[in-house]
């Protein structure tokens, strides 16, 4: 598929995950115009603040540079160190301006996308060395936008610079009639105003470029519908993985249920299709609690474990169905079933205390349960 066709398929806005991954690999919106405004603007302010000191330092430096030490005439090997010392003396007053300009380089990325340091951006990308890709960037839509931006930059900066130079022309002609200190001070002021005019032109361009760069960056990261679906599946989990997790959760829940059956007080059955194990501890529980329940094979397994551990098994079909449908594991039984469960537990306790010498074996009377509960129509 061609690149143009691929871009036509990218109709969906980038997700938060895609934007985050792009920033992590160093791909973030950048505005060259905002960077120019930040550097020139901060440098201009620093120049304005340190202008008098720079002028005085320049005057002292010039006086020292024009003063020749007679000892250097016979020591030619010292001329190079002396020139280096003069150069350092010239740069020293400008160091604050350079430092401010260097720190201003962080302003543009901080405002457009935040400061992020990524080592992935340092990796070599051989695809960017492809001449065909370079030509497509130069002569494609992005190349036309860059050309328009360059022309606009020339018009704005050139026009404002010419306007500032025209206003300062008469003042520049007066410099030869002024003393050195006054001329240097006014010259620094004119330089500041020229910088300010340039920054103003670039600021107008940056006001248009920053929103465009943000839009272009998001547009470039657009996704196809399939990519959005794949990402959603990756985040939410693929169906087969989720099904496996649910299966393991069911197996774990069933294992815990079977481990709780030997400690139950009674298992209420249907007798074959349903089985619910109940446990009650007087003084610790407000009502009996369901520790295991199941149908068919699980119900059979509950009955087998109950029989192996001599847990009472009581056949009460309506109650078994009601407990299974409306009760929850590890929760107390529904209030509407209190009376029926109390009847079953009373029978179980009587049966455990019964002895043939005490008379006939206790018999469980019919357990009354609301048909709506046993049929599952309402709670």
Coordinates of C-alpha atoms in Angstrom, one line a residue:
X1 CA 0.0 0.0 0.0
X2 CA 1.3 3.4 -0.9
X3 CA 2.1 6.0 1.8
X4 CA -0.7 8.2 0.4
X5 CA -3.2 5.4 0.7
X6 CA -2.0 4.5 4.1
X7 CA -2.6 8.1 5.3
X8 CA -6.1 8.0 3.8
X9 CA -6.8 5.0 6.0
X10 CA -5.7 6.9 9.2
X11 CA -9.0 8.5 10.0
X12 CA -9.0 8.1 13.8
X13 CA -7.6 10.5 16.3
X14 CA -4.5 9.1 18.1
X15 CA -5.2 7.6 21.5
X16 CA -3.6 8.7 24.7
X17 CA -1.4 5.6 24.7
X18 CA -0.1 6.4 21.2
X19 CA 0.6 10.0 22.1
X20 CA 2.5 8.9 25.2
X21 CA 4.6 6.4 23.3
X22 CA 5.4 9.0 20.7
X23 CA 6.7 11.4 23.4
X24 CA 8.7 8.6 25.1
X25 CA 10.6 8.0 21.9
X26 CA 11.3 11.8 21.5
X27 CA 8.6 12.5 18.9
X28 CA 6.8 15.6 20.1
X29 CA 5.5 18.8 18.6
X30 CA 8.3 21.4 18.1
X31 CA 8.1 25.0 16.9
X32 CA 11.3 26.4 15.5
X33 CA 9.7 29.9 15.5
X34 CA 8.9 29.7 19.2
X35 CA 12.4 28.6 19.9
X36 CA 13.8 31.6 17.9
X37 CA 11.5 34.0 19.8
X38 CA 12.5 32.5 23.2
X39 CA 16.3 32.7 22.4
X40 CA 16.3 36.1 20.8
X41 CA 13.8 37.6 23.3
X42 CA 15.6 36.3 26.4
X43 CA 19.0 37.4 24.9
X44 CA 17.6 40.9 24.2
X45 CA 16.3 41.2 27.8
X46 CA 19.7 40.0 29.1
X47 CA 21.4 42.5 26.8
X48 CA 19.2 45.3 28.1
X49 CA 19.9 44.4 31.7
X50 CA 23.7 44.1 31.3
X51 CA 24.1 46.6 28.5
X52 CA 25.8 49.4 30.6
X53 CA 28.2 46.9 32.2
X54 CA 29.0 45.4 28.8
X55 CA 29.7 48.8 27.4
X56 CA 32.0 49.7 30.3
X57 CA 33.8 46.4 30.0
X58 CA 34.2 46.8 26.2
X59 CA 35.7 50.2 26.7
X60 CA 38.2 48.9 29.3
X61 CA 39.0 45.9 27.0
X62 CA 39.6 48.1 24.0
X63 CA 41.9 50.4 26.1
X64 CA 43.8 47.4 27.3
X65 CA 44.0 45.8 23.9
X66 CA 45.5 49.0 22.3
X67 CA 48.1 49.3 25.1
X68 CA 51.1 47.2 24.0
X69 CA 53.4 45.8 26.6
X70 CA 57.0 46.4 25.5
X71 CA 58.0 43.1 27.0
X72 CA 56.0 41.2 24.4
X73 CA 58.1 42.6 21.5
X74 CA 61.1 40.5 22.5
X75 CA 58.9 37.5 23.6
X76 CA 57.1 36.4 20.5
X77 CA 56.2 33.1 22.0
X78 CA 53.9 35.0 24.4
X79 CA 51.9 36.6 21.7
X80 CA 49.5 33.7 21.2
X81 CA 48.7 33.4 25.0
X82 CA 48.2 37.1 25.1
X83 CA 45.8 37.0 22.2
X84 CA 43.8 34.2 23.9
X85 CA 43.7 36.3 27.1
X86 CA 42.3 39.2 25.2
X87 CA 39.7 37.0 23.6
X88 CA 38.6 35.6 27.0
X89 CA 38.4 39.2 28.3
X90 CA 36.1 40.1 25.4
X91 CA 33.8 37.1 25.9
X92 CA 33.6 37.3 29.7
X93 CA 31.1 40.3 29.8
X94 CA 28.9 38.4 27.3
X95 CA 28.7 35.2 29.3
X96 CA 25.5 36.1 31.1
X97 CA 23.8 36.8 27.7
X98 CA 25.0 33.5 26.3
X99 CA 23.9 31.7 29.5
X100 CA 20.4 33.2 29.3
X101 CA 20.2 32.3 25.6
X102 CA 21.2 28.8 26.3
X103 CA 18.6 28.3 29.1
X104 CA 16.0 29.9 26.7
X105 CA 16.4 26.9 24.4
X106 CA 14.3 24.9 27.0
X107 CA 11.4 27.4 26.8
X108 CA 10.0 26.2 23.5
X109 CA 9.8 22.4 24.3
X110 CA 8.5 23.2 27.7
X111 CA 5.6 25.2 26.3
X112 CA 4.7 23.0 23.4
X113 CA 5.0 19.5 24.9
X114 CA 6.8 19.6 28.2
X115 CA 10.4 18.8 29.0
X116 CA 11.1 15.2 28.1
X117 CA 14.5 13.5 27.8
X118 CA 14.5 10.4 25.6
X119 CA 17.5 8.3 24.7
X120 CA 15.5 6.7 21.9
X121 CA 15.7 9.9 19.9
X122 CA 19.5 9.4 19.7
X123 CA 19.2 6.1 17.9
X124 CA 20.2 6.1 14.2
X125 CA 17.2 5.9 11.9
X126 CA 18.5 4.7 8.5
X127 CA 15.1 5.3 6.9
X128 CA 15.6 9.0 7.3
X129 CA 18.7 8.7 5.0
X130 CA 16.5 7.5 2.2
X131 CA 16.9 10.0 -0.7
X132 CA 13.4 9.3 -2.0
X133 CA 11.9 10.0 1.4
X134 CA 13.9 13.2 1.6
X135 CA 12.7 14.4 -1.8
X136 CA 9.1 13.6 -0.8
X137 CA 9.5 15.7 2.3
X138 CA 11.1 18.6 0.3
X139 CA 8.6 18.6 -2.5
X140 CA 5.5 17.3 -0.7
X141 CA 2.9 19.2 1.3
X142 CA 5.3 19.6 4.3
X143 CA 7.9 21.1 2.0
X144 CA 5.4 23.7 0.7
X145 CA 4.4 24.6 4.3
X146 CA 8.1 25.0 5.2
X147 CA 8.6 27.2 2.1
X148 CA 5.6 29.4 3.0
X149 CA 6.8 29.7 6.6
X150 CA 10.3 30.7 5.4
X151 CA 8.9 33.4 3.0
X152 CA 6.7 34.7 5.8
X153 CA 9.7 34.8 8.1
X154 CA 11.7 36.8 5.6
X155 CA 8.9 39.3 5.1
X156 CA 8.1 39.8 8.8
X157 CA 11.7 39.9 10.1
X158 CA 13.0 41.8 7.1
X159 CA 10.2 44.3 7.1
X160 CA 10.4 45.0 10.8
X161 CA 14.2 45.1 10.7
X162 CA 14.2 47.6 7.8
X163 CA 11.7 49.7 9.7
X164 CA 13.9 49.7 12.9
X165 CA 17.0 50.5 10.9
X166 CA 15.3 53.4 9.1
X167 CA 14.2 54.9 12.4
X168 CA 17.8 54.6 13.8
X169 CA 19.6 55.8 10.7
X170 CA 19.7 59.5 11.9
X171 CA 21.0 58.4 15.3
X172 CA 23.7 56.3 13.8
X173 CA 25.0 59.2 11.7
X174 CA 25.4 61.2 15.0
X175 CA 27.8 58.6 16.5
X176 CA 31.0 60.1 15.1
X177 CA 30.2 63.4 16.9
X178 CA 29.7 61.7 20.3
X179 CA 32.2 60.5 22.8
X180 CA 33.0 56.8 22.9
X181 CA 31.0 56.0 26.0
X182 CA 27.9 57.7 24.8
X183 CA 28.2 56.1 21.3
X184 CA 28.6 52.6 22.8
X185 CA 25.7 53.1 25.1
X186 CA 23.4 54.3 22.4
X187 CA 24.7 51.7 20.0
X188 CA 23.7 48.9 22.5
X189 CA 20.3 50.5 22.8
X190 CA 19.8 50.5 19.1
X191 CA 20.9 46.9 18.9
X192 CA 18.4 46.0 21.6
X193 CA 15.6 47.8 19.6
X194 CA 16.5 45.9 16.5
X195 CA 16.4 42.6 18.4
X196 CA 13.1 43.6 19.8
X197 CA 11.7 44.3 16.4
X198 CA 13.0 41.0 15.2
X199 CA 11.5 39.2 18.2
X200 CA 8.1 40.9 17.5
X201 CA 8.0 39.6 13.9
X202 CA 9.0 36.1 15.0
X203 CA 6.4 36.2 17.8
X204 CA 3.6 36.8 15.2
X205 CA 4.9 33.9 13.2
X206 CA 5.2 31.7 16.3
X207 CA 1.5 32.5 17.2
X208 CA 0.5 30.8 14.0
X209 CA 3.2 28.1 14.0
X210 CA 2.6 26.6 17.5
X211 CA -1.0 25.6 16.9
X212 CA -0.1 24.3 13.5
X213 CA 2.7 22.1 14.8
X214 CA 0.4 20.7 17.4
X215 CA -2.3 19.9 14.8
X216 CA 0.3 18.5 12.4
X217 CA 1.8 16.3 15.1
X218 CA -1.6 14.8 16.1
X219 CA -2.6 14.5 12.4
X220 CA 0.6 12.6 11.7
X221 CA -0.1 10.2 14.5
X222 CA -3.6 9.4 13.4
X223 CA -4.5 5.7 13.5
X224 CA -6.5 3.3 11.4
X225 CA -9.7 1.7 12.7
X226 CA -7.8 -1.6 13.0
X227 CA -5.0 -0.1 15.0
X228 CA -7.6 1.4 17.4
X229 CA -9.3 -2.0 17.8
X230 CA -6.0 -3.8 18.3
X231 CA -4.9 -1.3 21.0
X232 CA -8.3 -1.6 22.7
X233 CA -7.9 -5.4 22.7
X234 CA -4.3 -5.1 24.1
X235 CA -5.4 -2.8 26.9
X236 CA -8.6 -4.7 27.8
X237 CA -7.1 -8.1 27.2
X238 CA -7.7 -10.4 24.2
X239 CA -11.0 -12.5 24.5
X240 CA -9.2 -15.8 24.6
X241 CA -6.9 -14.5 27.4
X242 CA -9.9 -13.1 29.4
X243 CA -11.8 -16.4 28.9
X244 CA -8.7 -18.3 30.3
X245 CA -8.6 -16.0 33.3
X246 CA -12.3 -16.5 34.0
X247 CA -11.8 -20.2 33.7
X248 CA -8.9 -20.2 36.2
X249 CA -11.0 -17.9 38.5
X250 CA -13.9 -20.4 38.4
X251 CA -11.5 -23.3 39.2
X252 CA -10.0 -21.4 42.1
X253 CA -13.4 -20.5 43.4
X254 CA -14.6 -24.1 43.1
X255 CA -11.5 -25.3 44.9
X256 CA -12.2 -22.9 47.8
X257 CA -15.8 -24.1 47.9
X258 CA -14.8 -27.8 48.1
X259 CA -12.4 -27.0 50.9
X260 CA -15.2 -25.3 52.9
X261 CA -17.7 -28.2 52.5
X262 CA -16.1 -30.4 55.2
X263 CA -16.6 -27.6 57.8
X264 CA -20.3 -27.0 56.8
X265 CA -23.2 -27.9 59.1
X266 CA -25.6 -29.1 56.5
X267 CA -25.9 -29.6 52.7
X268 CA -29.3 -28.9 51.3
X269 CA -30.0 -30.8 48.0
X270 CA -32.7 -31.0 45.3
X271 CA -31.7 -34.0 45.6
X272 CA -29.6 -34.4 42.4
X273 CA -29.5 -31.1 40.5
X274 CA -28.8 -28.6 43.3
X275 CA -26.6 -28.6 46.4
X276 CA -26.0 -25.8 48.8
X277 CA -23.7 -26.1 51.9
X278 CA -24.5 -23.9 54.9
X279 CA -22.5 -23.1 58.0
X280 CA -23.7 -21.3 61.2
X281 CA -21.7 -20.3 64.3
X282 CA -23.9 -19.1 67.1
X283 CA -22.7 -15.8 68.6
X284 CA -20.3 -15.1 65.6
X285 CA -22.8 -15.0 62.7
X286 CA -26.1 -13.1 62.5
X287 CA -27.4 -15.7 60.1
X288 CA -26.2 -18.9 58.4
X289 CA -23.7 -18.4 55.5
X290 CA -23.5 -20.2 52.2
X291 CA -20.0 -21.7 51.9
X292 CA -20.6 -23.7 48.7
X293 CA -23.2 -24.2 46.0
X294 CA -23.5 -25.8 42.6
X295 CA -25.6 -27.7 40.1
X296 CA -25.2 -31.0 38.4
X297 CA -21.6 -32.2 38.5
X298 CA -20.6 -29.6 41.1
X299 CA -23.6 -30.5 43.2
X300 CA -22.6 -34.2 43.0
X301 CA -19.1 -33.3 44.1
X302 CA -20.4 -31.3 47.0
X303 CA -22.5 -34.3 48.1
X304 CA -19.6 -36.7 47.8
X305 CA -17.3 -34.5 50.0
X306 CA -20.1 -34.0 52.5
X307 CA -20.7 -37.7 52.7
X308 CA -17.0 -38.5 53.1
X309 CA -16.7 -36.0 56.0
X310 CA -20.1 -37.0 57.6
X311 CA -21.8 -33.6 57.0
X312 CA -25.5 -33.9 57.2
X313 CA -27.3 -33.9 53.8
X314 CA -30.9 -32.8 53.8
X315 CA -33.3 -33.1 50.8
X316 CA -35.4 -30.0 50.6
X317 CA -35.8 -29.2 46.8
X318 CA -37.7 -25.8 47.1
X319 CA -35.2 -24.5 49.6
X320 CA -32.2 -25.8 47.7
X321 CA -33.3 -24.0 44.5
X322 CA -34.1 -20.8 46.4
X323 CA -30.7 -20.8 48.2
X324 CA -28.9 -21.4 44.9
X325 CA -30.8 -18.8 42.9
X326 CA -30.9 -16.0 45.5
X327 CA -27.9 -16.7 47.9
X328 CA -24.3 -15.6 47.3
X329 CA -21.1 -17.4 48.3
X330 CA -19.5 -16.3 51.5
X331 CA -22.7 -14.2 52.2
X332 CA -25.5 -14.7 54.7
X333 CA -28.7 -16.3 53.4
X334 CA -31.6 -14.0 52.2
X335 CA -33.8 -12.8 55.0
X336 CA -36.9 -14.4 53.4
X337 CA -35.3 -17.8 53.9
X338 CA -34.4 -17.5 57.6
X339 CA -37.4 -19.5 58.8
X340 CA -36.9 -22.4 56.3
X341 CA -33.1 -22.6 57.0
X342 CA -33.8 -22.4 60.8
X343 CA -36.2 -25.4 60.4
X344 CA -33.5 -27.4 58.6
X345 CA -30.7 -26.6 61.1
X346 CA -33.0 -27.4 64.0
X347 CA -33.7 -30.8 62.5
X348 CA -29.9 -31.4 61.9
X349 CA -29.1 -30.4 65.5
X350 CA -31.8 -32.8 66.8
X351 CA -30.5 -35.6 64.6
X352 CA -27.0 -35.1 65.9
X353 CA -28.2 -35.4 69.6
X354 CA -30.6 -38.2 68.9
X355 CA -30.0 -41.7 70.4
X356 CA -32.2 -44.7 70.0
X357 CA -32.8 -44.7 73.7
X358 CA -34.4 -41.3 73.5
X359 CA -37.2 -42.5 71.3
X360 CA -38.1 -42.3 67.6
X361 CA -35.7 -40.6 65.2
X362 CA -36.6 -37.0 64.4
X363 CA -38.4 -36.4 61.1
X364 CA -38.1 -33.2 59.0
X365 CA -41.5 -31.7 58.3
X366 CA -42.2 -30.1 55.0
X367 CA -40.0 -27.0 54.5
X368 CA -42.2 -24.1 53.5
X369 CA -40.6 -21.8 50.9
X370 CA -42.3 -19.0 48.8
X371 CA -42.8 -20.5 45.3
X372 CA -41.5 -17.3 43.8
X373 CA -38.2 -17.8 45.4
X374 CA -37.8 -21.4 44.5
X375 CA -38.9 -20.8 40.9
X376 CA -36.5 -17.9 40.5
X377 CA -39.1 -15.3 39.6
X378 CA -38.3 -12.7 42.3
X379 CA -36.1 -12.3 45.3

